[in-house]
Amino acid sequence: MAVNNALDRHIALVGFMGAGKTTMAAALSARLGRPVFDVDKEIEARYRDTIPQIFEAHGEDRFRRVEAYAIGAAVERRHPSILDLGGGAVTFRDTHDGLAHAFTVLLDVDVTTAWERARGSDRPLAQNEDDFRRLFDERQPIYQEVADAVVESGDVDGVILAAAGIHHELGALERLGELVPGDGPVALVADSTVMGIHGPRAQEALGARLVSTHDLPPGEEAKQLWVVERLWSELTLDRGGTVVALGGGSVTDTAGFAAATYLRGIPWVAVPTTLVGQVDAGIGGKTAIDIPHGKNLVGAFHWPARVVIDETLLETLPDRERRQGLAELVKTRLLAGSELDVRGAAAYKAALCLRDPHDHGVRQWLNLGHTFAHALEAAAGFDLPHGDAVALGLVAALRLSGRDPSVLDELDPRPVAVDRDRAWAALLRDKKRTGDAINLVLLGDDGPKVEARPAHVVRAALDTLIA
Ligand SMILES: NC(=O)c1ccc[n+]([C@@H]2O[C@H](COP(=O)([O-])OP(=O)(O)OC[C@H]3O[C@@H](n4cnc5c(N)ncnc54)[C@H](O)[C@@H]3O)[C@@H](O)[C@H]2O)c1
Ligand SMILES: [Zn+2]
């Protein structure tokens, strides 16, 4: 266990025959927009022969050498890809070492399932059940040793979460000490409300690693320069230390930014305690504070070393805050085109962020409804909760996508009383325009897309959101 995530790194899939590596590789390729490098296929193409034939003609030892060479070449490739490794590849030392810089995921499968899937194939090592089972037992410790993460066979979201460094588990807070990578000192940052409710358990879980605790003002008040300055001066960590941010998006944005800048950047761990945090703010490495000119205008991309999602932390969340998160969850469901839970929504965002960490492309899909939401928030002098504004923004985005906005009924979006001209002016300020058209994230038949709509159409859609 050395590599924390697959940002800018290959994802190497290992596991026994029948673990579903090839199916998984294809699914990950589609979700992450990365090419698959299938080592067996590569070797077959080079030798113009099938693996069983190569095995037969040259023996296993020789085959492993060829395999290690092919994997070495794959790992050297610059663009992060999905490496689909043969089941026996990691038994060879050279391969093992070659994987040191990839994020290696063990697809876990039980031996009976694996045998059911592999029997009757022409795979040389799947001809006899007893041999198969013996080999399975022999390989397990080797897989465990190379794996940066272990995921159930078939769990695509599980691999994506792991690849993003996200750990989702009920009650995970109790294991925070083990979940913070490394064994160095930890500074715990939380807003005063969350510190009061969940701080003691977090402190206990961190044990002897905890060297300091830091209380921030609750809510958006935390996202100010003086708060970050105070953190900079209070922190006693060296570069081997880790900042743990326990709280909603306001805390993770602020503490993450402090971690990004302190000593030119030290690792941090997000432990989101709001629904917004668990499906959105805690994921993807964007950190920021506000300045008088506007929200989130100063910040940094600083991917957390780990994100710990413990849904039991939401039990103490006030309804009003839960509603804010529900809007982002519904937004994510619309983008994905399926009924996602918290884990699924976290994985959806994680995939877009891994694909586009610096927000030049598909990550912008996450702004569905937000052009309208930001305009309404600005016109309301930021006296409108973000989730309520997003709910309204989604109404407009659905209408412009030719969809029925009644799917948003659970959010109960209600038009707000703000000045129409002020809202329109804010929208124009916020948006890049191409001539008289405005670019928006909309939903197409094949999923989300960015498309231009004439200004008067956009203005009419905005007007329907205003009472
Ligand atoms: N970085 C990103 O990608 C990103 C994405 C979305 C939002 N954000 C930012 O997130 C911020 C909003 O964060 P938020 O909505 O998570 O809320 P928040 O952090 O502002 O917290 C809201 C309130 O809930 C309380 N609270 C939090 N967890 C609680 C719990 N478990 N039990 C009881 N009370 C709890 C807090 O004390 C606070 O009073 C905004 O500043 C926004 O810009 C960032
Ligand atoms: Zn939002």
Coordinates of C-alpha atoms and ligand atoms in Angstrom, one line a residue:
M1 CA 0.0 0.0 0.0
A2 CA 1.8 3.1 -1.2
V3 CA -0.2 4.8 -3.9
N4 CA -3.3 6.7 -2.7
N5 CA -5.1 7.4 -5.9
A6 CA -5.1 7.0 -9.7
L7 CA -4.9 10.7 -10.5
D8 CA -2.4 11.0 -13.4
R9 CA -1.6 7.3 -12.9
H10 CA -2.5 4.1 -14.6
I11 CA -5.0 1.8 -13.0
A12 CA -3.7 -1.7 -13.1
L13 CA -6.3 -4.5 -12.6
V14 CA -5.1 -7.7 -11.0
G15 CA -6.9 -10.7 -9.8
F16 CA -7.4 -14.4 -10.5
M17 CA -8.9 -15.9 -13.7
G18 CA -12.6 -15.3 -13.7
A19 CA -12.4 -12.1 -11.5
G20 CA -13.9 -10.1 -14.4
K21 CA -10.9 -8.0 -15.2
T22 CA -11.7 -7.5 -18.9
T23 CA -15.3 -6.6 -18.3
M24 CA -14.2 -4.2 -15.6
A25 CA -11.5 -2.6 -17.8
A26 CA -14.1 -1.9 -20.5
A27 CA -16.5 -0.3 -18.0
L28 CA -13.7 1.8 -16.5
S29 CA -12.6 2.9 -19.9
A30 CA -16.1 4.2 -20.6
R31 CA -16.5 6.0 -17.3
L32 CA -13.0 7.4 -17.1
G33 CA -12.3 8.1 -20.8
R34 CA -9.0 6.2 -20.6
P35 CA -7.8 3.6 -23.1
V36 CA -7.5 0.0 -22.1
F37 CA -4.2 -1.8 -22.4
D38 CA -4.9 -5.5 -22.5
V39 CA -1.6 -7.2 -21.8
D40 CA -2.6 -10.6 -23.1
K41 CA -4.0 -9.2 -26.3
E42 CA -0.8 -7.1 -26.8
I43 CA 1.3 -10.3 -26.5
E44 CA -0.9 -12.3 -28.8
A45 CA -0.7 -9.5 -31.4
R46 CA 3.1 -9.4 -31.1
Y47 CA 3.5 -13.2 -31.3
R48 CA 0.7 -13.7 -33.8
D49 CA -0.4 -16.5 -31.6
T50 CA -2.8 -17.3 -28.7
I51 CA -1.7 -17.3 -25.1
P52 CA -2.3 -21.0 -24.7
Q53 CA -0.1 -21.6 -27.8
I54 CA 2.7 -19.3 -26.6
F55 CA 2.5 -21.1 -23.2
E56 CA 2.7 -24.4 -24.8
A57 CA 5.5 -23.6 -27.2
H58 CA 7.8 -21.6 -24.9
G59 CA 6.8 -22.6 -21.3
E60 CA 5.5 -20.4 -18.5
D61 CA 8.8 -18.9 -17.5
R62 CA 9.5 -17.5 -20.9
F63 CA 5.9 -16.3 -21.1
R64 CA 6.2 -14.4 -17.8
R65 CA 9.3 -12.6 -19.1
V66 CA 7.5 -11.5 -22.2
E67 CA 4.6 -10.4 -20.1
A68 CA 6.7 -8.4 -17.7
Y69 CA 8.3 -6.7 -20.7
A70 CA 4.9 -5.8 -22.2
I71 CA 3.7 -4.5 -18.8
G72 CA 6.9 -2.5 -18.4
A73 CA 6.2 -0.8 -21.7
A74 CA 2.6 -0.2 -20.8
V75 CA 3.5 1.5 -17.5
E76 CA 5.9 3.8 -19.3
R77 CA 3.1 5.2 -21.5
R78 CA 2.4 8.8 -20.6
H79 CA -1.3 9.0 -20.7
P80 CA -3.0 7.3 -17.8
S81 CA -4.8 4.1 -19.0
I82 CA -6.4 1.0 -17.7
L83 CA -4.0 -1.9 -17.6
D84 CA -5.7 -5.3 -17.8
L85 CA -3.1 -7.7 -16.4
G86 CA -3.2 -11.5 -16.8
G87 CA -3.9 -13.4 -13.6
G88 CA -0.4 -14.7 -13.2
A89 CA 1.5 -11.5 -14.1
V90 CA 2.2 -10.3 -10.6
T91 CA 3.9 -13.6 -9.6
F92 CA 6.9 -12.4 -11.5
R93 CA 9.1 -10.0 -9.6
D94 CA 9.9 -7.7 -12.5
T95 CA 6.2 -7.1 -13.1
H96 CA 5.6 -6.6 -9.4
D97 CA 8.2 -3.8 -9.4
G98 CA 7.0 -2.3 -12.6
L99 CA 3.6 -1.7 -11.0
A100 CA 5.0 0.4 -8.2
H101 CA 3.8 3.6 -9.8
A102 CA 0.5 2.4 -11.0
F103 CA -2.6 2.4 -8.8
T104 CA -3.2 -1.4 -8.5
V105 CA -6.6 -2.7 -7.8
L106 CA -7.3 -6.3 -6.8
L107 CA -10.6 -7.5 -8.1
D108 CA -11.7 -9.9 -5.4
V109 CA -13.6 -13.0 -6.3
D110 CA -14.4 -16.2 -4.4
V111 CA -12.8 -19.4 -5.8
T112 CA -16.1 -21.1 -6.6
T113 CA -17.4 -18.2 -8.7
A114 CA -14.0 -17.9 -10.4
W115 CA -14.0 -21.6 -11.3
E116 CA -17.6 -21.4 -12.6
R117 CA -16.5 -18.6 -14.9
A118 CA -13.1 -20.0 -16.1
R119 CA -13.9 -23.7 -16.5
G120 CA -14.3 -25.0 -20.0
S121 CA -12.2 -22.1 -21.4
D122 CA -8.9 -22.9 -23.2
R123 CA -6.9 -21.1 -20.4
P124 CA -4.0 -23.4 -19.6
L125 CA -4.3 -23.0 -15.9
A126 CA -8.1 -23.6 -15.8
Q127 CA -8.2 -27.2 -16.9
N128 CA -8.5 -29.0 -13.5
E129 CA -10.5 -27.8 -10.5
D130 CA -8.1 -29.0 -7.8
D131 CA -5.1 -27.4 -9.5
F132 CA -7.2 -24.3 -10.0
R133 CA -8.1 -24.1 -6.3
R134 CA -4.5 -24.7 -5.2
L135 CA -3.3 -22.0 -7.5
F136 CA -6.0 -19.6 -6.3
D137 CA -4.8 -20.0 -2.7
E138 CA -1.2 -19.6 -3.7
R139 CA -1.9 -16.4 -5.6
Q140 CA -4.0 -14.6 -3.0
P141 CA -1.1 -13.3 -0.8
I142 CA 0.7 -12.1 -3.9
Y143 CA -2.3 -10.1 -5.1
Q144 CA -2.8 -8.7 -1.6
E145 CA 0.8 -7.6 -1.5
V146 CA 0.7 -5.5 -4.8
A147 CA -2.8 -4.1 -4.3
D148 CA -3.3 -0.5 -3.4
A149 CA -7.0 -1.3 -3.1
V150 CA -9.2 -4.4 -3.0
V151 CA -12.7 -4.2 -4.6
E152 CA -15.4 -6.8 -5.2
S153 CA -15.4 -8.3 -8.6
G154 CA -17.9 -6.3 -10.8
D155 CA -18.1 -3.3 -8.5
V156 CA -17.3 -0.5 -11.0
D157 CA -18.2 2.3 -8.6
G158 CA -16.0 0.6 -6.1
V159 CA -12.9 0.8 -8.4
I160 CA -13.7 4.4 -9.3
L161 CA -14.1 5.4 -5.6
A162 CA -10.8 3.7 -4.7
A163 CA -9.1 5.3 -7.7
A164 CA -10.2 8.7 -6.4
G165 CA -8.9 7.9 -2.9
I166 CA -12.5 7.7 -1.5
H167 CA -13.4 5.3 1.3
H168 CA -17.1 4.8 1.8
E169 CA -18.2 2.9 4.9
L170 CA -20.8 3.2 7.6
G171 CA -19.0 3.9 10.9
A172 CA -15.7 4.8 9.1
L173 CA -15.1 7.7 11.6
E174 CA -14.2 5.1 14.2
R175 CA -11.3 3.9 12.0
L176 CA -10.1 7.4 11.0
G177 CA -6.6 6.7 12.5
E178 CA -6.0 3.9 10.0
L179 CA -7.7 5.7 7.1
V180 CA -5.4 8.7 7.2
P181 CA -2.6 7.6 4.9
G182 CA 0.9 7.2 6.5
D183 CA 1.7 7.3 10.1
G184 CA 2.7 10.9 10.6
P185 CA 1.1 13.5 12.8
V186 CA -2.4 14.9 12.2
A187 CA -4.0 18.3 12.7
L188 CA -7.8 18.1 13.0
V189 CA -9.9 21.0 11.7
A190 CA -13.6 21.3 12.2
D191 CA -16.2 24.0 12.5
S192 CA -17.2 24.6 16.2
T193 CA -20.6 22.9 15.7
V194 CA -19.2 19.8 14.1
M195 CA -16.2 19.7 16.5
G196 CA -18.8 19.7 19.4
I197 CA -20.8 16.8 17.9
H198 CA -18.3 14.5 16.1
G199 CA -14.9 15.9 17.3
P200 CA -14.5 13.7 20.3
R201 CA -15.0 10.5 18.4
A202 CA -12.6 11.7 15.6
Q203 CA -10.0 12.7 18.2
E204 CA -10.2 9.3 19.9
A205 CA -9.9 7.5 16.5
L206 CA -6.9 9.5 15.6
G207 CA -5.2 8.6 18.9
A208 CA -1.6 9.4 19.3
R209 CA -1.3 10.8 15.8
L210 CA -3.4 13.8 16.7
V211 CA -1.1 16.8 17.6
S212 CA -3.6 19.7 17.4
T213 CA -7.2 20.7 16.9
H214 CA -8.6 23.8 15.2
D215 CA -12.1 25.2 15.5
L216 CA -13.5 27.3 12.6
P217 CA -16.6 29.4 12.5
P218 CA -19.6 27.4 11.2
G219 CA -20.8 27.7 7.7
E220 CA -19.6 30.1 4.9
E221 CA -18.0 32.3 7.6
A222 CA -15.1 29.9 7.6
K223 CA -14.1 30.7 4.1
Q224 CA -12.2 33.9 4.8
L225 CA -8.5 34.8 4.5
W226 CA -8.2 35.5 8.2
V227 CA -9.3 32.0 9.1
V228 CA -6.7 30.5 6.7
E229 CA -4.1 32.8 8.1
R230 CA -4.9 31.7 11.6
L231 CA -4.6 28.0 10.5
W232 CA -1.3 28.7 8.8
S233 CA 0.1 30.1 12.1
E234 CA -1.5 27.5 14.4
L235 CA -0.3 24.5 12.4
T236 CA 2.8 22.8 13.8
L237 CA 3.0 20.0 11.1
D238 CA 6.0 19.4 9.0
R239 CA 5.6 18.0 5.5
G240 CA 5.1 14.5 6.9
G241 CA 1.9 15.7 8.6
T242 CA -1.7 15.6 7.4
V243 CA -4.6 18.0 7.8
V244 CA -7.9 16.3 8.5
A245 CA -10.9 18.4 7.7
L246 CA -14.1 17.3 9.4
G247 CA -17.2 19.2 8.3
G248 CA -19.2 20.4 5.4
G249 CA -18.0 22.1 2.2
S250 CA -17.1 25.3 4.1
V251 CA -14.6 23.4 6.3
T252 CA -13.2 21.1 3.6
D253 CA -12.8 24.1 1.2
T254 CA -11.0 26.2 3.8
A255 CA -8.8 23.5 5.5
G256 CA -8.0 22.0 2.0
F257 CA -6.9 25.4 0.9
A258 CA -4.8 25.9 4.0
A259 CA -3.2 22.4 3.4
A260 CA -2.6 23.3 -0.3
T261 CA -0.6 26.4 0.7
Y262 CA 1.0 25.6 4.1
L263 CA 4.7 24.7 3.5
R264 CA 3.8 24.8 -0.3
G265 CA 1.4 22.0 0.2
I266 CA 0.9 19.1 2.6
P267 CA -1.5 16.2 2.4
W268 CA -5.0 16.5 3.6
V269 CA -8.0 14.2 4.3
A270 CA -11.6 15.2 3.8
V271 CA -14.2 13.8 6.2
P272 CA -17.4 15.4 4.9
T273 CA -20.2 15.6 7.4
T274 CA -22.9 17.2 5.2
L275 CA -24.8 15.6 2.3
V276 CA -23.4 18.4 0.1
G277 CA -19.9 17.4 1.3
Q278 CA -20.4 13.7 0.7
V279 CA -21.8 13.9 -2.8
D280 CA -20.0 17.1 -4.0
A281 CA -17.7 19.4 -2.0
G282 CA -15.4 16.8 -0.4
I283 CA -14.7 15.2 -3.8
G284 CA -12.4 16.3 -6.6
G285 CA -9.7 18.4 -5.0
K286 CA -11.1 21.9 -5.5
T287 CA -10.4 24.1 -2.5
A288 CA -11.2 27.8 -2.1
I289 CA -12.1 30.7 0.1
D290 CA -14.2 33.8 -0.6
I291 CA -13.0 37.4 -1.1
P292 CA -15.1 40.6 -1.2
H293 CA -15.3 40.3 -5.0
G294 CA -17.0 37.0 -4.9
K295 CA -17.3 33.4 -3.7
N296 CA -14.5 30.8 -4.3
L297 CA -12.3 33.3 -6.1
V298 CA -9.1 32.3 -4.4
G299 CA -8.2 28.7 -4.2
A300 CA -6.2 25.7 -5.4
F301 CA -6.6 22.3 -6.9
H302 CA -5.3 20.0 -4.2
W303 CA -6.6 16.4 -4.4
P304 CA -7.2 15.0 -0.9
A305 CA -5.0 12.0 0.0
R306 CA -8.2 10.4 1.2
V307 CA -11.9 11.2 1.4
V308 CA -13.7 9.3 4.2
I309 CA -17.5 9.1 3.6
D310 CA -19.3 7.9 6.7
E311 CA -23.1 8.4 6.1
T312 CA -23.8 7.9 9.8
L313 CA -22.4 11.4 10.3
L314 CA -25.4 12.8 8.5
E315 CA -27.8 11.6 11.3
T316 CA -27.1 14.9 13.1
L317 CA -27.5 17.1 10.1
P318 CA -30.4 19.6 10.3
D319 CA -33.2 19.1 7.7
R320 CA -32.4 22.5 6.1
E321 CA -28.9 21.4 5.4
R322 CA -30.0 18.0 4.1
R323 CA -32.2 19.8 1.6
Q324 CA -29.2 21.6 0.2
G325 CA -27.5 18.3 -0.4
L326 CA -30.6 16.7 -1.9
A327 CA -30.5 19.3 -4.7
E328 CA -26.9 18.3 -5.7
L329 CA -27.8 14.6 -5.4
V330 CA -30.8 15.0 -7.7
K331 CA -28.6 17.0 -10.1
T332 CA -26.1 14.1 -10.2
R333 CA -29.0 11.6 -10.8
L334 CA -30.1 13.6 -13.7
L335 CA -26.6 13.7 -15.2
A336 CA -26.1 10.0 -14.6
G337 CA -29.6 9.1 -15.8
S338 CA -30.1 6.7 -12.9
E339 CA -31.3 6.6 -9.3
L340 CA -28.0 7.0 -7.5
D341 CA -27.5 6.8 -3.7
V342 CA -24.8 8.8 -1.9
R343 CA -22.1 6.2 -2.8
G344 CA -23.1 6.2 -6.5
A345 CA -23.3 10.0 -6.6
A346 CA -19.8 10.3 -5.1
A347 CA -18.5 7.8 -7.7
Y348 CA -20.2 9.7 -10.5
K349 CA -18.5 13.0 -9.5
A350 CA -15.2 11.2 -8.8
A351 CA -15.1 9.7 -12.3
L352 CA -15.7 13.2 -13.9
C353 CA -13.0 14.7 -11.7
L354 CA -10.5 11.9 -12.5
R355 CA -11.2 12.4 -16.1
D356 CA -10.9 16.1 -16.0
P357 CA -9.1 17.2 -12.8
H358 CA -8.6 20.8 -13.8
D359 CA -12.1 21.5 -15.1
H360 CA -11.5 22.0 -18.8
G361 CA -14.1 19.6 -20.1
V362 CA -16.5 17.1 -18.7
R363 CA -16.2 18.2 -15.2
Q364 CA -18.3 21.3 -16.2
W365 CA -21.3 19.0 -16.5
L366 CA -21.5 19.2 -12.8
N367 CA -22.7 22.8 -13.3
L368 CA -26.1 21.6 -14.6
G369 CA -28.6 24.2 -13.5
H370 CA -25.8 26.3 -11.9
T371 CA -25.8 29.2 -14.4
F372 CA -29.3 30.0 -13.3
A373 CA -28.6 29.2 -9.7
H374 CA -25.7 31.6 -9.5
A375 CA -27.7 34.3 -11.1
L376 CA -30.5 33.9 -8.6
E377 CA -28.1 33.8 -5.7
A378 CA -26.4 37.0 -6.8
A379 CA -29.7 38.8 -7.3
A380 CA -30.8 37.7 -3.9
G381 CA -27.7 39.1 -2.4
F382 CA -26.7 35.6 -1.4
D383 CA -29.6 35.4 0.9
L384 CA -30.9 32.3 -1.0
P385 CA -29.6 28.9 0.0
H386 CA -27.4 27.3 -2.7
G387 CA -29.5 24.1 -2.8
D388 CA -32.8 26.0 -3.3
A389 CA -31.2 28.0 -6.1
V390 CA -29.9 24.8 -7.7
A391 CA -33.4 23.3 -7.5
L392 CA -34.7 26.2 -9.5
G393 CA -31.8 26.2 -11.9
L394 CA -32.5 22.5 -12.6
V395 CA -36.1 23.4 -13.5
A396 CA -34.7 25.8 -16.2
A397 CA -32.1 23.3 -17.4
L398 CA -34.7 20.5 -17.8
R399 CA -37.1 22.8 -19.7
L400 CA -34.4 23.9 -22.1
S401 CA -33.4 20.2 -22.5
G402 CA -37.0 19.5 -23.5
R403 CA -37.6 17.4 -20.4
D404 CA -40.4 17.5 -17.9
P405 CA -39.3 19.3 -14.7
S406 CA -41.9 17.4 -12.5
V407 CA -39.0 14.9 -11.7
L408 CA -37.9 17.7 -9.4
D409 CA -41.0 17.7 -7.3
E410 CA -39.3 16.2 -4.2
L411 CA -37.1 19.4 -4.1
D412 CA -40.2 21.6 -4.2
P413 CA -38.6 24.4 -6.2
R414 CA -40.5 27.7 -5.7
P415 CA -39.9 30.9 -7.7
V416 CA -38.0 33.5 -5.7
A417 CA -38.8 37.2 -5.4
V418 CA -35.7 38.9 -6.8
D419 CA -35.1 41.7 -9.3
R420 CA -35.3 40.3 -12.8
D421 CA -32.8 42.7 -14.3
R422 CA -30.3 42.2 -11.6
A423 CA -30.5 38.4 -12.0
W424 CA -30.1 38.7 -15.8
A425 CA -27.1 41.0 -15.4
A426 CA -25.5 38.5 -13.0
L427 CA -26.1 35.7 -15.4
L428 CA -24.4 37.6 -18.2
R429 CA -21.4 38.4 -16.0
D430 CA -21.0 34.8 -15.0
K431 CA -21.2 33.3 -18.5
K432 CA -19.0 33.0 -21.5
R433 CA -21.0 34.0 -24.6
T434 CA -20.6 33.1 -28.2
G435 CA -22.2 36.0 -30.0
D436 CA -25.8 36.3 -29.0
A437 CA -25.8 32.7 -27.6
I438 CA -25.1 31.5 -24.1
N439 CA -23.4 28.1 -23.4
L440 CA -25.3 25.9 -21.0
V441 CA -25.0 22.4 -19.7
L442 CA -28.1 20.5 -20.9
L443 CA -29.3 16.9 -21.0
G444 CA -29.2 15.2 -24.4
D445 CA -30.4 11.8 -25.4
D446 CA -26.9 10.4 -24.9
G447 CA -26.2 12.2 -21.7
P448 CA -25.0 15.7 -20.7
K449 CA -23.7 18.1 -23.2
V450 CA -22.7 21.8 -23.4
E451 CA -24.8 23.7 -25.9
A452 CA -25.5 27.3 -26.9
R453 CA -29.0 28.8 -26.6
P454 CA -30.1 32.2 -27.8
A455 CA -29.9 34.9 -25.1
H456 CA -33.6 35.7 -25.3
V457 CA -34.5 32.0 -24.7
V458 CA -32.2 31.8 -21.7
R459 CA -33.6 35.0 -20.3
A460 CA -37.1 33.7 -20.7
A461 CA -36.1 30.6 -18.8
L462 CA -34.6 32.6 -16.0
D463 CA -37.7 34.8 -15.7
T464 CA -39.9 31.7 -15.1
L465 CA -37.9 31.1 -11.9
I466 CA -38.6 34.5 -10.5
A467 CA -41.9 35.3 -8.6
Ligands
LIG1 N1 -14.9 22.3 -3.4 C1 -16.0 21.9 -4.1 O1 -15.9 21.2 -5.1 C2 -17.4 22.4 -3.6 C3 -18.5 21.8 -4.1 C4 -19.8 22.2 -3.6 C5 -19.8 23.2 -2.6 N2 -18.7 23.7 -2.1 C6 -18.7 24.7 -1.0 O2 -19.3 24.1 0.1 C7 -19.8 25.1 1.0 C8 -21.1 24.6 1.5 O3 -20.9 23.5 2.3 P1 -22.1 22.7 3.0 O4 -23.3 22.8 2.3 O5 -21.5 21.3 3.1 O6 -22.3 23.3 4.4 P2 -21.3 24.0 5.5 O7 -20.0 23.4 5.6 O8 -21.4 25.5 5.2 O9 -22.1 23.6 6.8 C9 -23.4 24.1 7.0 C10 -23.9 24.0 8.5 O10 -24.1 22.6 8.8 C11 -23.4 22.3 10.0 N3 -23.1 20.9 10.0 C12 -22.2 20.3 9.2 N4 -22.2 19.0 9.4 C13 -23.1 18.7 10.4 C14 -23.5 17.5 11.0 N5 -23.1 16.3 10.6 N6 -24.4 17.7 12.0 C15 -24.8 18.9 12.4 N7 -24.5 20.0 11.8 C16 -23.6 20.0 10.8 C17 -22.2 23.3 10.1 O11 -21.8 23.5 11.4 C18 -22.8 24.5 9.4 O12 -23.5 25.3 10.4 C19 -19.9 26.3 0.1 O13 -19.0 27.3 0.5 C20 -19.6 25.9 -1.3 O14 -18.9 26.8 -2.1 C21 -17.5 23.3 -2.6
ZN2 ZN -23.8 23.4 -6.4

